[in-house]
Backbone as JSON, one array per atom type, in Angstrom:
{
  "sequence": "MNTAFLQVVKDRKLAHILRQIADDFEILDFFQQYGSCCFAMSAMLAQLLTEKGYAARVQGCYAEIRQNNGIFYIGYKGFVHDNQKEGHAVCIVDEQYLIDFGLGTLRKFYAEDFAHALACEISGPSPVLGKLDLSDCTDVAWRTDWVSPMVELELQAQAATVERILNIYDDFQKNRMSYLIKKLFVSKNDLPSDQAMLAIYQSMMPAAREEQTELELTE",
  "N": [[-6.63, -9.92, 1.73], [-8.09, -7.03, 3.47], [-9.53, -4.86, 1.57], [-11.27, -2.67, 1.65], [-10.66, -0.13, 1.81], [-10.41, 0.94, -0.57], [-12.78, 1.82, -1.41], [-13.1, 4.37, -1.92], [-12.04, 4.94, -4.28], [-13.18, 5.91, -7.35], [-12.76, 5.19, -9.96], [-13.32, 2.31, -11.57], [-11.65, 0.43, -12.84], [-9.13, 1.19, -12.02], [-9.46, 0.77, -9.21], [-9.78, -1.93, -9.16], [-7.31, -2.88, -10.13], [-5.53, -1.87, -8.07], [-6.55, -3.33, -5.96], [-5.83, -5.94, -6.64], [-3.09, -5.6, -6.71], [-2.65, -5.12, -4.04], [-3.61, -7.42, -2.81], [-1.7, -9.2, -3.85], [0.7, -8.3, -2.81], [0.12, -8.94, -0.06], [-0.06, -11.59, -0.04], [2.68, -12.1, -0.76], [3.82, -11.31, 1.37], [4.81, -8.55, 1.63], [3.71, -6.35, 2.82], [4.16, -6.91, 5.55], [7.03, -7.22, 5.71], [7.99, -4.93, 4.4], [6.32, -2.79, 4.97], [6.9, -0.75, 6.71], [8.67, 0.69, 5.27], [8.1, 3.26, 3.77], [8.99, 4.67, 1.62], [10.16, 2.95, -0.25], [7.76, 1.28, -0.62], [5.99, 3.09, -1.82], [7.4, 3.81, -4.03], [7.52, 1.31, -5.52], [4.79, 0.91, -5.91], [4.15, 3.1, -7.5], [5.62, 2.59, -9.8], [4.6, 0.21, -10.61], [1.93, 1.09, -11.25], [2.35, 2.98, -13.17], [3.43, 1.3, -15.29], [1.05, 0.24, -15.94], [-0.16, 2.23, -17.16], [-1.02, 4.45, -15.92], [-0.63, 7.87, -14.46], [1.5, 7.99, -12.25], [3.21, 8.88, -9.25], [5.61, 9.55, -6.76], [5.07, 11.12, -3.68], [6.45, 13.34, -1.33], [5.68, 13.8, 2.14], [4.11, 14.34, 5.34], [2.31, 12.26, 7.76], [-0.55, 12.82, 9.93], [-2.17, 11.73, 12.69], [-5.06, 11.74, 14.3], [-6.72, 11.27, 17.28], [-9.37, 11.42, 19.64], [-7.95, 13.3, 22.01], [-5.36, 12.92, 21.3], [-2.43, 13.06, 19.24], [-0.6, 11.52, 16.75], [2.32, 11.23, 14.78], [3.61, 10.49, 11.55], [6.68, 10.57, 10.07], [7.17, 13.21, 10.6], [9.13, 16.14, 11.43], [11.38, 15.68, 13.78], [10.01, 13.64, 15.02], [10.92, 10.64, 15.11], [10.96, 7.17, 14.91], [12.37, 4.01, 16.01], [15.03, 3.08, 14.0], [13.96, 4.48, 11.87], [13.56, 6.95, 9.3], [13.39, 10.52, 8.97], [10.47, 11.82, 7.49], [7.77, 10.99, 5.12], [6.17, 9.07, 2.6], [3.97, 8.88, -0.18], [1.89, 7.44, -2.71], [0.81, 9.12, -5.57], [-1.88, 9.01, -7.8], [-2.84, 9.87, -11.0], [-3.06, 12.56, -10.24], [-5.23, 12.56, -8.6], [-5.94, 10.66, -6.73], [-4.63, 9.58, -3.51], [-2.58, 7.06, -2.42], [-1.62, 5.08, 0.17], [0.62, 2.89, 0.98], [2.48, 2.53, 2.81], [2.21, 2.12, 5.89], [3.26, 0.78, 7.97], [4.7, 1.64, 10.28], [2.75, 2.6, 11.89], [1.27, 0.38, 12.59], [3.26, -0.74, 14.12], [3.91, 1.0, 16.22], [1.55, 2.45, 17.01], [-1.16, 1.35, 16.62], [-1.57, -2.12, 16.43], [-3.49, -3.4, 14.85], [-3.87, -1.57, 12.88], [-4.8, -0.47, 9.6], [-3.23, -2.01, 6.65], [-3.03, -0.36, 4.48], [-4.13, 2.71, 2.89], [-6.43, 4.76, 1.31], [-7.23, 7.89, -0.37], [-9.0, 10.66, -1.68], [-7.43, 13.42, -3.41], [-7.05, 16.56, -1.8], [-6.49, 19.08, -2.68], [-4.5, 21.99, -3.51], [-3.79, 22.89, -1.06], [-2.02, 22.82, 2.26], [-2.87, 20.44, 3.26], [-2.88, 17.41, 2.0], [-4.43, 15.24, 1.7], [-7.22, 13.84, 3.48], [-8.8, 11.64, 5.82], [-11.68, 10.21, 7.53], [-11.71, 7.82, 9.59], [-13.72, 4.82, 10.7], [-13.3, 4.36, 13.44], [-13.38, 6.84, 14.55], [-10.98, 8.08, 14.29], [-8.83, 10.45, 12.74], [-7.11, 10.91, 9.8], [-4.58, 12.71, 8.2], [-2.69, 13.68, 5.49], [-0.06, 15.74, 5.05], [1.6, 18.53, 3.58], [2.94, 20.73, 4.28], [5.39, 20.56, 5.6], [8.11, 18.97, 4.21], [10.27, 16.52, 4.38], [13.87, 16.75, 3.63], [14.98, 14.39, 3.17], [13.55, 12.68, 1.64], [13.96, 12.49, -1.14], [16.63, 11.61, -1.28], [16.41, 9.25, 0.08], [14.81, 7.69, -1.68], [16.41, 7.58, -3.9], [18.61, 6.12, -2.62], [17.29, 3.69, -2.18], [16.59, 2.69, -4.55], [17.81, 0.41, -5.76], [17.13, -1.65, -4.1], [14.29, -1.45, -4.39], [14.07, -2.23, -7.02], [15.0, -4.95, -6.78], [13.02, -6.13, -5.17], [10.74, -5.75, -6.78], [11.5, -7.39, -8.81], [10.99, -9.89, -7.58], [8.34, -9.87, -7.37], [7.72, -9.76, -10.12], [8.5, -12.28, -10.83], [6.73, -13.8, -9.34], [4.28, -13.03, -10.63], [4.82, -14.38, -13.1], [4.98, -17.07, -12.29], [2.75, -17.7, -10.76], [0.74, -19.88, -10.03], [2.39, -21.96, -9.33], [3.63, -20.73, -7.08], [1.6, -20.14, -5.38], [0.57, -22.75, -4.79], [2.59, -23.71, -3.18], [2.52, -21.97, -1.11], [0.07, -22.63, 0.08], [0.72, -25.11, 1.22], [2.58, -24.67, 3.31], [4.41, -25.04, 6.4], [2.8, -25.87, 9.57], [3.39, -23.99, 11.5], [3.88, -21.71, 10.07], [1.58, -20.86, 8.73], [-0.31, -18.9, 6.58], [-2.17, -15.73, 7.05], [-5.69, -15.41, 7.67], [-6.64, -13.68, 5.79], [-4.66, -13.52, 3.88], [-4.87, -16.24, 3.13], [-7.51, -16.08, 1.88], [-7.02, -14.28, -0.24], [-5.22, -15.91, -1.6], [-6.85, -18.04, -2.34], [-8.62, -16.53, -4.09], [-6.89, -15.61, -6.08], [-6.31, -18.17, -7.25], [-8.6, -18.82, -8.79], [-10.44, -19.56, -11.61], [-8.92, -18.66, -14.78], [-10.49, -17.66, -16.69], [-12.53, -16.35, -15.33], [-11.19, -14.06, -14.47], [-10.46, -12.79, -16.67], [-12.93, -12.19, -17.67], [-13.68, -10.29, -15.75], [-11.86, -8.29, -16.3], [-12.74, -7.58, -18.91], [-15.3, -6.57, -18.41], [-14.59, -4.26, -17.0], [-13.46, -2.59, -18.83], [-15.48, -2.01, -20.46]],
  "CA": [[-6.4, -8.51, 2.4], [-9.21, -6.12, 3.58], [-9.43, -3.83, 0.61], [-12.44, -1.72, 1.61], [-10.04, 1.33, 1.68], [-10.44, 1.22, -2.02], [-14.05, 2.17, -1.81], [-13.18, 5.89, -2.32], [-11.51, 5.08, -5.66], [-14.37, 5.76, -8.12], [-12.36, 4.57, -11.23], [-13.5, 0.85, -11.26], [-10.5, -0.33, -13.32], [-8.03, 1.46, -11.09], [-9.7, 0.09, -8.02], [-9.57, -3.4, -9.45], [-5.71, -3.01, -10.28], [-4.94, -1.61, -6.79], [-7.0, -4.38, -5.09], [-5.04, -7.04, -7.09], [-1.74, -5.37, -6.29], [-2.65, -5.17, -2.54], [-3.73, -8.94, -2.35], [-0.45, -9.87, -4.21], [1.59, -7.86, -1.6], [-0.32, -9.58, 1.08], [0.43, -12.95, -0.27], [4.06, -12.12, -0.72], [4.36, -10.68, 2.7], [5.4, -7.32, 1.46], [3.24, -5.38, 3.87], [4.82, -7.38, 6.73], [8.38, -7.05, 5.47], [8.53, -3.56, 3.88], [5.37, -1.9, 5.27], [7.37, 0.53, 7.54], [9.44, 1.37, 4.43], [7.14, 3.96, 2.82], [9.8, 5.21, 0.36], [10.14, 1.84, -1.16], [6.55, 0.76, -0.9], [5.44, 4.01, -2.66], [8.09, 3.73, -5.27], [7.16, 0.28, -6.07], [3.38, 1.07, -6.34], [4.14, 4.03, -8.54], [6.23, 1.96, -11.0], [3.5, -0.8, -11.17], [0.79, 1.71, -11.86], [2.91, 3.7, -14.42], [3.39, 0.29, -16.17], [-0.5, 0.06, -16.2], [-0.69, 3.37, -17.97], [-1.49, 5.64, -14.96], [0.24, 8.87, -14.17], [1.77, 7.72, -10.86], [4.44, 9.44, -8.77], [5.88, 9.46, -5.3], [5.02, 12.48, -3.1], [6.85, 13.4, 0.1], [4.65, 14.42, 3.1], [4.05, 13.43, 6.55], [0.97, 11.99, 8.14], [-1.02, 13.19, 11.27], [-3.24, 10.88, 13.12], [-5.68, 12.32, 15.46], [-7.87, 10.37, 17.83], [-9.69, 12.09, 20.89], [-6.99, 14.49, 22.11], [-3.91, 12.55, 21.03], [-1.82, 13.1, 17.86], [0.46, 10.65, 16.38], [2.89, 11.65, 13.58], [4.5, 9.73, 10.73], [7.5, 11.2, 9.17], [7.32, 14.55, 10.8], [10.35, 16.49, 11.83], [11.63, 15.54, 15.24], [9.27, 12.49, 15.49], [11.32, 9.46, 14.51], [10.85, 5.95, 15.66], [13.53, 3.2, 15.87], [15.41, 2.74, 12.49], [13.15, 5.26, 10.92], [14.08, 8.28, 8.69], [12.3, 11.6, 8.85], [9.73, 11.99, 6.23], [6.92, 9.91, 4.78], [6.06, 9.24, 1.22], [2.84, 8.14, -0.53], [1.76, 7.47, -4.26], [-0.31, 9.93, -6.16], [-2.26, 8.54, -9.0], [-3.59, 10.74, -11.84], [-3.29, 13.79, -9.64], [-6.66, 12.56, -8.09], [-5.85, 9.75, -5.63], [-3.45, 9.37, -2.76], [-2.53, 5.82, -1.93], [-0.49, 4.89, 1.19], [0.95, 1.48, 1.28], [3.51, 2.47, 3.95], [1.77, 2.34, 7.2], [3.68, -0.21, 8.99], [5.08, 2.26, 11.38], [1.43, 2.9, 12.62], [1.09, -0.91, 13.08], [4.31, -0.97, 15.18], [3.92, 2.05, 17.35], [0.32, 3.11, 17.34], [-2.12, 0.35, 16.72], [-1.14, -3.27, 15.67], [-4.6, -3.71, 14.01], [-4.27, -0.41, 11.93], [-4.9, -0.95, 8.18], [-1.95, -1.89, 5.91], [-3.12, 0.62, 3.3], [-5.22, 3.59, 2.91], [-6.56, 5.58, -0.04], [-8.25, 9.1, -0.26], [-9.03, 11.69, -2.83], [-6.65, 14.65, -3.22], [-7.86, 17.67, -1.33], [-6.14, 20.26, -3.5], [-3.18, 22.46, -3.43], [-3.59, 23.34, 0.36], [-1.19, 21.99, 2.91], [-3.57, 19.01, 3.61], [-3.0, 16.73, 0.67], [-5.66, 14.37, 1.65], [-7.69, 13.5, 4.77], [-9.76, 10.55, 5.94], [-12.22, 10.11, 8.82], [-12.07, 6.51, 9.9], [-14.83, 4.4, 11.53], [-13.11, 4.39, 15.02], [-13.29, 8.24, 15.2], [-9.63, 8.47, 13.97], [-8.69, 11.33, 11.57], [-5.76, 10.86, 9.18], [-4.38, 13.68, 7.22], [-1.43, 13.68, 4.93], [0.27, 17.14, 4.94], [2.91, 18.91, 2.71], [3.47, 22.11, 4.82], [6.74, 20.29, 5.81], [8.59, 17.73, 3.43], [11.7, 16.13, 4.63], [14.79, 16.84, 2.5], [15.46, 13.05, 3.05], [12.66, 11.89, 0.82], [14.57, 12.28, -2.47], [17.73, 10.9, -1.03], [16.05, 7.72, 0.37], [14.26, 7.27, -2.95], [17.6, 7.26, -4.64], [19.33, 5.04, -1.97], [16.44, 2.48, -2.12], [16.3, 2.3, -5.9], [18.27, -0.9, -6.06], [16.24, -2.44, -3.3], [12.99, -1.45, -5.04], [14.24, -3.12, -8.22], [15.18, -6.37, -6.43], [11.73, -6.55, -4.7], [9.97, -5.87, -8.01], [11.9, -8.66, -9.57], [10.46, -11.0, -6.89], [6.98, -9.68, -7.75], [7.45, -10.21, -11.48], [8.62, -13.73, -10.84], [5.43, -14.36, -8.77], [3.3, -12.92, -11.66], [4.85, -15.39, -14.12], [4.79, -18.35, -11.68], [1.56, -17.59, -9.71], [0.16, -21.06, -9.58], [3.36, -22.72, -8.57], [3.94, -20.14, -5.77], [0.44, -20.17, -4.42], [0.44, -24.01, -4.22], [3.59, -23.85, -2.16], [2.04, -21.13, 0.0], [-0.9, -23.4, 0.7], [1.27, -26.18, 1.88], [3.57, -24.4, 4.24], [4.26, -25.78, 7.67], [1.68, -25.28, 10.48], [3.97, -22.83, 12.2], [3.94, -20.4, 9.22], [0.45, -20.67, 7.96], [-0.72, -17.48, 6.13], [-3.35, -15.34, 7.8], [-7.05, -15.65, 6.93], [-6.91, -12.6, 4.69], [-3.82, -14.02, 2.88], [-5.59, -17.35, 2.53], [-8.42, -15.62, 0.98], [-6.29, -13.82, -1.45], [-4.7, -16.93, -2.37], [-7.99, -18.7, -3.08], [-9.14, -15.81, -5.21], [-5.82, -15.75, -7.19], [-6.35, -19.43, -7.93], [-9.85, -18.87, -9.47], [-10.14, -19.75, -13.17], [-8.45, -17.52, -15.59], [-11.65, -17.07, -17.5], [-13.31, -15.47, -14.54], [-10.43, -12.86, -14.3], [-10.69, -12.23, -18.02], [-14.38, -11.58, -17.75], [-13.75, -9.02, -15.06], [-11.23, -7.25, -17.19], [-13.65, -7.2, -20.06], [-16.38, -5.63, -17.73], [-14.02, -2.97, -16.59], [-13.24, -1.8, -20.03], [-16.64, -1.62, -21.3]],
  "C": [[-7.83, -7.83, 2.28], [-8.9, -5.0, 2.64], [-10.56, -2.76, 0.55], [-11.97, -0.39, 1.53], [-10.21, 1.87, 0.34], [-11.83, 1.73, -2.46], [-14.09, 3.67, -2.25], [-12.53, 6.09, -3.7], [-12.72, 4.84, -6.58], [-14.18, 5.18, -9.56], [-12.37, 2.99, -11.03], [-12.3, 0.01, -11.63], [-9.32, -0.12, -12.34], [-8.23, 0.83, -9.74], [-9.28, -1.37, -7.98], [-8.05, -3.72, -9.56], [-5.15, -2.83, -8.85], [-5.4, -2.75, -5.78], [-6.12, -5.71, -5.43], [-3.6, -6.9, -6.57], [-1.62, -5.56, -4.65], [-2.8, -6.71, -2.04], [-2.34, -9.63, -2.71], [0.5, -9.52, -3.22], [1.38, -8.59, -0.44], [0.24, -11.14, 1.04], [2.02, -13.06, -0.33], [4.73, -11.47, 0.5], [5.05, -9.41, 2.56], [4.95, -6.33, 2.44], [3.98, -5.75, 5.21], [6.27, -7.0, 6.75], [8.75, -5.57, 5.18], [7.42, -2.44, 4.27], [5.82, -0.61, 6.03], [8.48, 1.24, 6.47], [8.7, 2.11, 3.28], [7.78, 4.35, 1.65], [9.74, 4.09, -0.7], [8.76, 1.23, -1.64], [5.85, 1.75, -2.01], [6.11, 3.98, -3.93], [7.61, 2.6, -6.07], [5.71, 0.28, -6.57], [3.31, 1.94, -7.55], [4.54, 3.53, -9.86], [5.12, 1.01, -11.56], [2.35, -0.13, -11.76], [1.16, 2.41, -13.12], [2.88, 2.61, -15.68], [1.95, -0.04, -16.7], [-1.02, 1.13, -17.02], [-1.24, 4.51, -17.24], [-0.36, 6.54, -14.79], [0.51, 8.7, -12.74], [3.13, 8.31, -10.54], [4.54, 9.28, -7.3], [5.81, 10.95, -4.8], [5.45, 12.36, -1.61], [5.81, 14.07, 0.91], [5.0, 13.94, 4.51], [2.61, 13.28, 6.96], [0.71, 12.42, 9.74], [-2.29, 12.48, 11.53], [-3.9, 11.36, 14.23], [-6.82, 11.39, 16.16], [-8.07, 10.96, 19.35], [-8.75, 13.33, 21.04], [-5.58, 14.2, 21.89], [-3.62, 12.79, 19.56], [-0.62, 12.34, 17.83], [0.97, 10.97, 14.86], [3.6, 10.45, 12.9], [5.3, 10.65, 9.86], [7.63, 12.71, 9.46], [8.57, 14.95, 11.54], [10.4, 16.4, 13.34], [10.81, 14.31, 15.81], [9.71, 11.3, 14.73], [11.34, 8.42, 15.38], [12.12, 5.16, 15.33], [13.8, 2.88, 14.38], [14.5, 3.37, 11.56], [13.95, 6.6, 10.47], [13.0, 9.29, 8.85], [11.78, 11.55, 7.55], [8.89, 10.85, 6.01], [6.71, 10.04, 3.25], [4.78, 8.3, 0.77], [2.84, 8.11, -2.15], [0.64, 8.23, -4.65], [-0.66, 9.38, -7.43], [-3.24, 9.48, -9.8], [-3.95, 12.05, -11.25], [-4.85, 13.76, -8.8], [-6.7, 11.7, -6.79], [-4.53, 9.8, -4.87], [-3.59, 8.01, -2.21], [-1.27, 5.61, -0.92], [-0.37, 3.42, 1.57], [2.09, 1.38, 2.39], [3.27, 2.74, 5.34], [2.24, 1.38, 8.35], [4.28, 0.37, 10.26], [3.81, 2.67, 12.39], [1.08, 1.53, 13.35], [2.05, -1.34, 14.27], [4.17, -0.21, 16.4], [2.68, 2.65, 17.77], [-0.79, 2.09, 17.64], [-1.84, -0.9, 15.9], [-2.19, -3.76, 14.77], [-4.75, -2.69, 12.88], [-4.25, -1.01, 10.58], [-3.43, -0.93, 7.61], [-1.8, -0.75, 4.89], [-4.35, 1.48, 3.46], [-5.32, 4.43, 1.53], [-7.66, 6.88, 0.24], [-8.07, 9.96, -1.6], [-8.18, 13.03, -2.48], [-7.47, 15.68, -2.87], [-7.56, 18.87, -2.28], [-4.74, 20.71, -3.25], [-2.86, 23.02, -2.11], [-2.59, 22.39, 1.0], [-1.68, 20.56, 3.18], [-3.81, 18.5, 2.2], [-4.11, 15.97, 0.49], [-5.94, 14.14, 3.11], [-8.94, 12.55, 4.73], [-10.43, 10.65, 7.39], [-12.56, 8.56, 8.88], [-13.16, 6.06, 10.79], [-14.62, 4.44, 13.04], [-12.8, 5.8, 15.33], [-11.79, 8.65, 15.19], [-9.54, 9.4, 12.67], [-7.35, 11.08, 11.07], [-5.55, 11.92, 8.24], [-2.96, 13.68, 6.83], [-1.12, 15.23, 4.45], [1.64, 17.46, 4.22], [3.46, 20.22, 3.2], [5.01, 21.85, 5.34], [7.05, 19.08, 5.08], [9.95, 17.43, 3.85], [12.58, 16.16, 3.4], [15.36, 15.31, 2.34], [14.72, 12.24, 2.04], [13.45, 11.45, -0.44], [15.79, 11.47, -2.34], [17.36, 9.44, -0.65], [15.48, 7.07, -0.94], [15.5, 6.68, -3.89], [18.5, 6.15, -3.98], [18.57, 3.73, -1.98], [16.12, 1.98, -3.5], [16.63, 0.91, -6.21], [17.48, -1.96, -5.32], [15.0, -2.68, -3.94], [13.02, -2.44, -6.27], [14.28, -4.62, -7.88], [13.8, -6.87, -5.99], [10.83, -6.73, -5.82], [10.26, -7.14, -8.83], [11.12, -9.87, -8.99], [8.91, -10.89, -7.35], [6.78, -10.14, -9.14], [7.53, -11.63, -11.63], [7.26, -14.3, -10.33], [4.44, -14.27, -9.86], [3.51, -14.02, -12.71], [4.74, -16.86, -13.61], [3.77, -18.53, -10.58], [1.24, -18.85, -9.27], [1.11, -21.78, -8.79], [3.62, -22.17, -7.14], [2.77, -20.31, -4.87], [0.16, -21.6, -3.95], [1.34, -24.25, -3.14], [3.1, -23.09, -1.01], [0.9, -21.96, 0.83], [-0.43, -24.53, 1.6], [2.47, -25.95, 2.74], [3.37, -25.06, 5.67], [3.24, -25.16, 8.57], [2.18, -24.05, 11.1], [3.95, -21.5, 11.39], [2.76, -20.3, 8.32], [0.0, -19.2, 7.72], [-1.91, -17.13, 6.93], [-4.55, -15.6, 6.99], [-7.08, -14.82, 5.64], [-5.86, -13.04, 3.55], [-4.33, -15.33, 2.22], [-6.77, -17.08, 1.45], [-8.01, -14.98, -0.41], [-5.8, -14.75, -2.28], [-5.83, -17.67, -3.15], [-8.52, -17.83, -4.29], [-8.21, -15.71, -6.35], [-5.84, -16.99, -7.76], [-7.65, -19.8, -8.71], [-9.67, -19.07, -10.87], [-9.79, -18.63, -13.85], [-9.5, -16.85, -16.22], [-12.36, -16.04, -16.7], [-12.58, -14.03, -14.51], [-10.64, -12.08, -15.6], [-11.98, -11.43, -18.25], [-14.37, -10.37, -16.98], [-13.09, -8.01, -15.67], [-12.04, -6.76, -18.19], [-14.7, -6.26, -19.58], [-15.81, -4.25, -17.47], [-13.7, -2.14, -17.75], [-14.45, -1.52, -20.8], [-17.15, -0.2, -20.94]]
}
């Protein structure tokens, strides 16, 4: 997976963890299956980062995407796409970074090549939670001047689903090599994307190399 979006994360260890989670989600097809379920994706990411010792939480908001004279909304009141609920959710880490793994709606209704995930630094207490200027002259702003009352309800409603998906993720972590070998030998009609193949290759690198990376990050 293209994890260039993590360049804004200055904490090297956090960036490494987020990169690994993003690669794993790509291998497991979570972005394809659940990328439009921002509540579940944010809840999963928050739980995984909490287990790693970070202060991570889910934040309700909406996203405003501007390009030229056009505006596209995710989760804003009155702007609901097929099978979508009002409201959007992101993961806030250490009250410093905003991580959005729930951009599937943009890929469906805005641009099919839009990033699976984005990250930015928190702007502060203003209505603009965070803002990014992308290379294609697109501006993305996450705003909190309106937060859907559905956010908390959806988080509660999807708690069981989140737990089930995380069980799949945990099983993958315990049986990584077996899973990756199966992934490499899927049928021609179901070959993983080039990014997924790269993530698979990287995941199959010797364990010693991964341990060395972890050591460097803690120094």
